[in-house]
Coordinates of C-alpha atoms in Angstrom, one line a residue:
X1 CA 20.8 23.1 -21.4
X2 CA 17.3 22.4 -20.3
X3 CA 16.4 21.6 -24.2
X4 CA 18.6 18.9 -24.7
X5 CA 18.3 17.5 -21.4
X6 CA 14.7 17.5 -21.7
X7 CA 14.6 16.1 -25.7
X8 CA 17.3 12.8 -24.4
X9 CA 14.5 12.3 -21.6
X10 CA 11.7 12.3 -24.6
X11 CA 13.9 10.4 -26.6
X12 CA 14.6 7.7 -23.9
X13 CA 11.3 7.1 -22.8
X14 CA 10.5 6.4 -26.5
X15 CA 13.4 3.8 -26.7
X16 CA 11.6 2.5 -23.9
X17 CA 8.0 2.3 -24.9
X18 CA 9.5 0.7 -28.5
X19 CA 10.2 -2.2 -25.6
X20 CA 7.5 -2.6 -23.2
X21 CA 4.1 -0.9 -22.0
X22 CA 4.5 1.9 -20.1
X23 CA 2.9 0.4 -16.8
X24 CA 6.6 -1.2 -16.8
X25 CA 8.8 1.5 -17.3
X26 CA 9.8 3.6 -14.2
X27 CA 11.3 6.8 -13.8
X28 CA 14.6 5.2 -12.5
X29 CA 14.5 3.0 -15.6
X30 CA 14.6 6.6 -17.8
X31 CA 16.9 8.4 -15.8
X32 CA 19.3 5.4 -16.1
X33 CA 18.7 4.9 -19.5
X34 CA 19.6 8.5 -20.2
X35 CA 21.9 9.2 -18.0
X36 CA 20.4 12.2 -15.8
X37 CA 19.8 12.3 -12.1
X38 CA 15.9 11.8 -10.9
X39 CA 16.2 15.5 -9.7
X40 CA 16.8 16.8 -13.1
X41 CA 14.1 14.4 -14.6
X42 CA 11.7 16.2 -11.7
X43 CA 12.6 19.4 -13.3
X44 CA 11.3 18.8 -16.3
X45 CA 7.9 16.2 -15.9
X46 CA 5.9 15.8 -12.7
X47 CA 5.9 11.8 -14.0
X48 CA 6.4 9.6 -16.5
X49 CA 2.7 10.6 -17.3
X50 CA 3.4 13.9 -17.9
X51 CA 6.2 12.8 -20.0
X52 CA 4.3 10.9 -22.3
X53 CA 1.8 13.6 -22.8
X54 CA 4.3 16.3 -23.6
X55 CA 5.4 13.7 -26.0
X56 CA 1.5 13.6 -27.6
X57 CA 0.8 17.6 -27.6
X58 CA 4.5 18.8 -28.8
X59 CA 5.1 15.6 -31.3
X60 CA 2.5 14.2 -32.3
X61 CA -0.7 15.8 -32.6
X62 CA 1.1 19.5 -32.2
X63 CA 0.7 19.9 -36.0
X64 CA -1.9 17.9 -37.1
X65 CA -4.5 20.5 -37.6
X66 CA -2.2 23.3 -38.7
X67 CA -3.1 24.3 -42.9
X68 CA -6.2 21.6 -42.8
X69 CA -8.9 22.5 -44.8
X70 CA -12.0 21.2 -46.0
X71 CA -10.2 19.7 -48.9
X72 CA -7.2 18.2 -47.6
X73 CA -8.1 16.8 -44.1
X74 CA -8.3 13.2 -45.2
X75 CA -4.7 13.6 -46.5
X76 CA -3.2 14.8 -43.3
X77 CA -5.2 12.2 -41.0
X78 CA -3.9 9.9 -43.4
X79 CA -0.9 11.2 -43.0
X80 CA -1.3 10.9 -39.1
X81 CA -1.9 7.2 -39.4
X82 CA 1.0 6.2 -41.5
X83 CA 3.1 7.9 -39.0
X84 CA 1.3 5.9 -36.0
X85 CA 2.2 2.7 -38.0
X86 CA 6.0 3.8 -38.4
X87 CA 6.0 3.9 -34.7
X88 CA 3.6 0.8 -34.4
X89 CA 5.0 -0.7 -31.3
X90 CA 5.4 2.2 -29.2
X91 CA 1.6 3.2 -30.1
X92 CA 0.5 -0.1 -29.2
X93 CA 3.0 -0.1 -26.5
X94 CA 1.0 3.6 -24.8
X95 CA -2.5 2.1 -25.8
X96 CA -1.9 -1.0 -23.6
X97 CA -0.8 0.8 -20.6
X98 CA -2.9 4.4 -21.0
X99 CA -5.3 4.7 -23.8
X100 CA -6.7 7.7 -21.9
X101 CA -3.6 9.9 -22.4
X102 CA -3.8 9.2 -26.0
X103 CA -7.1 9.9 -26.1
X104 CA -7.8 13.1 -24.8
X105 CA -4.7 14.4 -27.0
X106 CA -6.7 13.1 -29.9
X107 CA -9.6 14.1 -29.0
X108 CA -8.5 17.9 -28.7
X109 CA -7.0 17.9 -32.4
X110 CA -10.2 16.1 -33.7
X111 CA -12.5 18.3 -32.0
X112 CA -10.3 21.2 -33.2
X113 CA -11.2 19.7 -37.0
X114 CA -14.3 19.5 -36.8
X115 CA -15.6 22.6 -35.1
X116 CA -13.9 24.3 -37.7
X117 CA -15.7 22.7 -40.4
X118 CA -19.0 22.6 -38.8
X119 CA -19.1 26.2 -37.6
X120 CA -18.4 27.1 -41.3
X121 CA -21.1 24.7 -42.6
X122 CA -23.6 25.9 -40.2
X123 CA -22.9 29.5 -40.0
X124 CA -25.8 29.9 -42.6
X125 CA -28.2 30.1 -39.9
X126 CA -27.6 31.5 -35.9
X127 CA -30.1 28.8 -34.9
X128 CA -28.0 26.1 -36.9
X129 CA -24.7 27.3 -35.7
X130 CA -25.2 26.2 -32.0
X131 CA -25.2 23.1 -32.6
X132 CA -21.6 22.9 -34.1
X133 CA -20.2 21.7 -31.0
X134 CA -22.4 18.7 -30.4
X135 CA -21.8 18.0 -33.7
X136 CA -18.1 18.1 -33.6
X137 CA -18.3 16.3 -30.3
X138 CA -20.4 13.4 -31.9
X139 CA -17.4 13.1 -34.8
X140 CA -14.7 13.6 -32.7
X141 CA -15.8 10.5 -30.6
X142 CA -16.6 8.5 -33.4
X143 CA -12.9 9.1 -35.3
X144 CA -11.3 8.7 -32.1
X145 CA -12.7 5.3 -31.8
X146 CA -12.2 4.2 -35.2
X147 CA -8.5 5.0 -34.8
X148 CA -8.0 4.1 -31.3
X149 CA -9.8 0.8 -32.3
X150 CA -7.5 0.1 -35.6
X151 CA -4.6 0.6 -33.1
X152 CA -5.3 -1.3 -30.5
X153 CA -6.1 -4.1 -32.9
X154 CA -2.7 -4.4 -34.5
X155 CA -3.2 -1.8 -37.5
X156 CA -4.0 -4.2 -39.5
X157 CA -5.6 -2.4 -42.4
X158 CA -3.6 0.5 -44.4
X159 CA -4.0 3.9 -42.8
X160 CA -5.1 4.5 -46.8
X161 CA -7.9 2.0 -46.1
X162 CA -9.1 3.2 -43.0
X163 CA -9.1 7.1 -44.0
X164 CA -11.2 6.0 -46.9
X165 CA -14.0 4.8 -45.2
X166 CA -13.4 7.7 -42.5
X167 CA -13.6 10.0 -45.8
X168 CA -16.8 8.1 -47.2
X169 CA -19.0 8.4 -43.9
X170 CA -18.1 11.9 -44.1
X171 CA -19.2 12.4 -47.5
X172 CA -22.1 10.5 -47.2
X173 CA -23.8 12.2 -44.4
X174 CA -25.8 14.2 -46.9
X175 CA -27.6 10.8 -48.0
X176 CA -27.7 9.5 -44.8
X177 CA -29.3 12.8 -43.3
X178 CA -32.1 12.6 -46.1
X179 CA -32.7 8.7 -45.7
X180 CA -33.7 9.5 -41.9
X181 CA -35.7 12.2 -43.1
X182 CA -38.0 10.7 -45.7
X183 CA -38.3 7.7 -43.4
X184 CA -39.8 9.8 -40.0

């Protein structure tokens, strides 16, 4: 039953990082936590790095693009945030010990987003289109930030709150884009 065994390993290391950073768990605090031998734990993840990043790409950020569109993608980051704040202290928890893991994971489904959206409003020109990726790479950075920042700062403000001023710099672009203009 590699499934199970590997889902009570997610699981535990979860329980675990609900507890303390992950810079103080250990794979022999898992494995006895769990129940399985450090061979069968081996079997499944390399470390307890590669355990927590199979946790990000199948659980958390696995579906966070899927059916977003140009008129709901506020909604499911939203969506994304409140679920971060369910699981507050194991967030805060991975940020303390390996913000970097979280990241990159983040990173890939923002960048995902946004090089959707820019490809189609770009594609009007060839010229205009190659610069899609910078621009997704420039929004990527900046969302990551913003909600890498809110988290590591105690999520203090709603996931509502934050999304709408996530959701306002995106609409506002336009008038921000002419306002450099006319003052060049």
């Amino acid at each position: 039953m590699p499934g199970f065994t590997r889902q009570i390993i997610l699981q535990t290391l979860t329980e675990l990082m609900n507890e303390k950073p992950l810079s103080k768990i250990t794979v022999k605090d898992i494995v006895e936590r769990c129940g399985v031998n450090r061979n069968t734990f081996y079997y499944h993840f390399q470390d307890k790095y590669e355990l927590l990043s199979y946790i990000y790409l199948h659980e958390l950020f696995a579906d966070i693009t899927k059916g977003v569109n140009y008129d709901n993608w506020y909604e499911r980051l939203e969506g994304f945030l409140v679920n971060m704040l369910k699981d507050k202290r194991f967030y805060s928890n991975t940020l303390k010990s390996n913000e970097k893991i979280f990241e990159h994971y983040l990173f890939r489904s923002m960048h995902k987003l946004f090089i959707r959206f820019f490809y189609h409003a770009v594609a009007i020109t060839r010229k205009r289109s190659d610069k899609a990726k910078f621009f997704a790479d420039f929004y990527s950075h900046g969302y990551c930030g913003i909600i890498i920042d809110w988290a590591t700062g105690g999520m203090r403000e709603t996931p509502h709150d934050v999304m709408l001023k996530m959701r306002e710099l995106a609409y506002e672009n336009v008038t921000i884009g002419e306002g450099f203009r006319q003052n060049l």
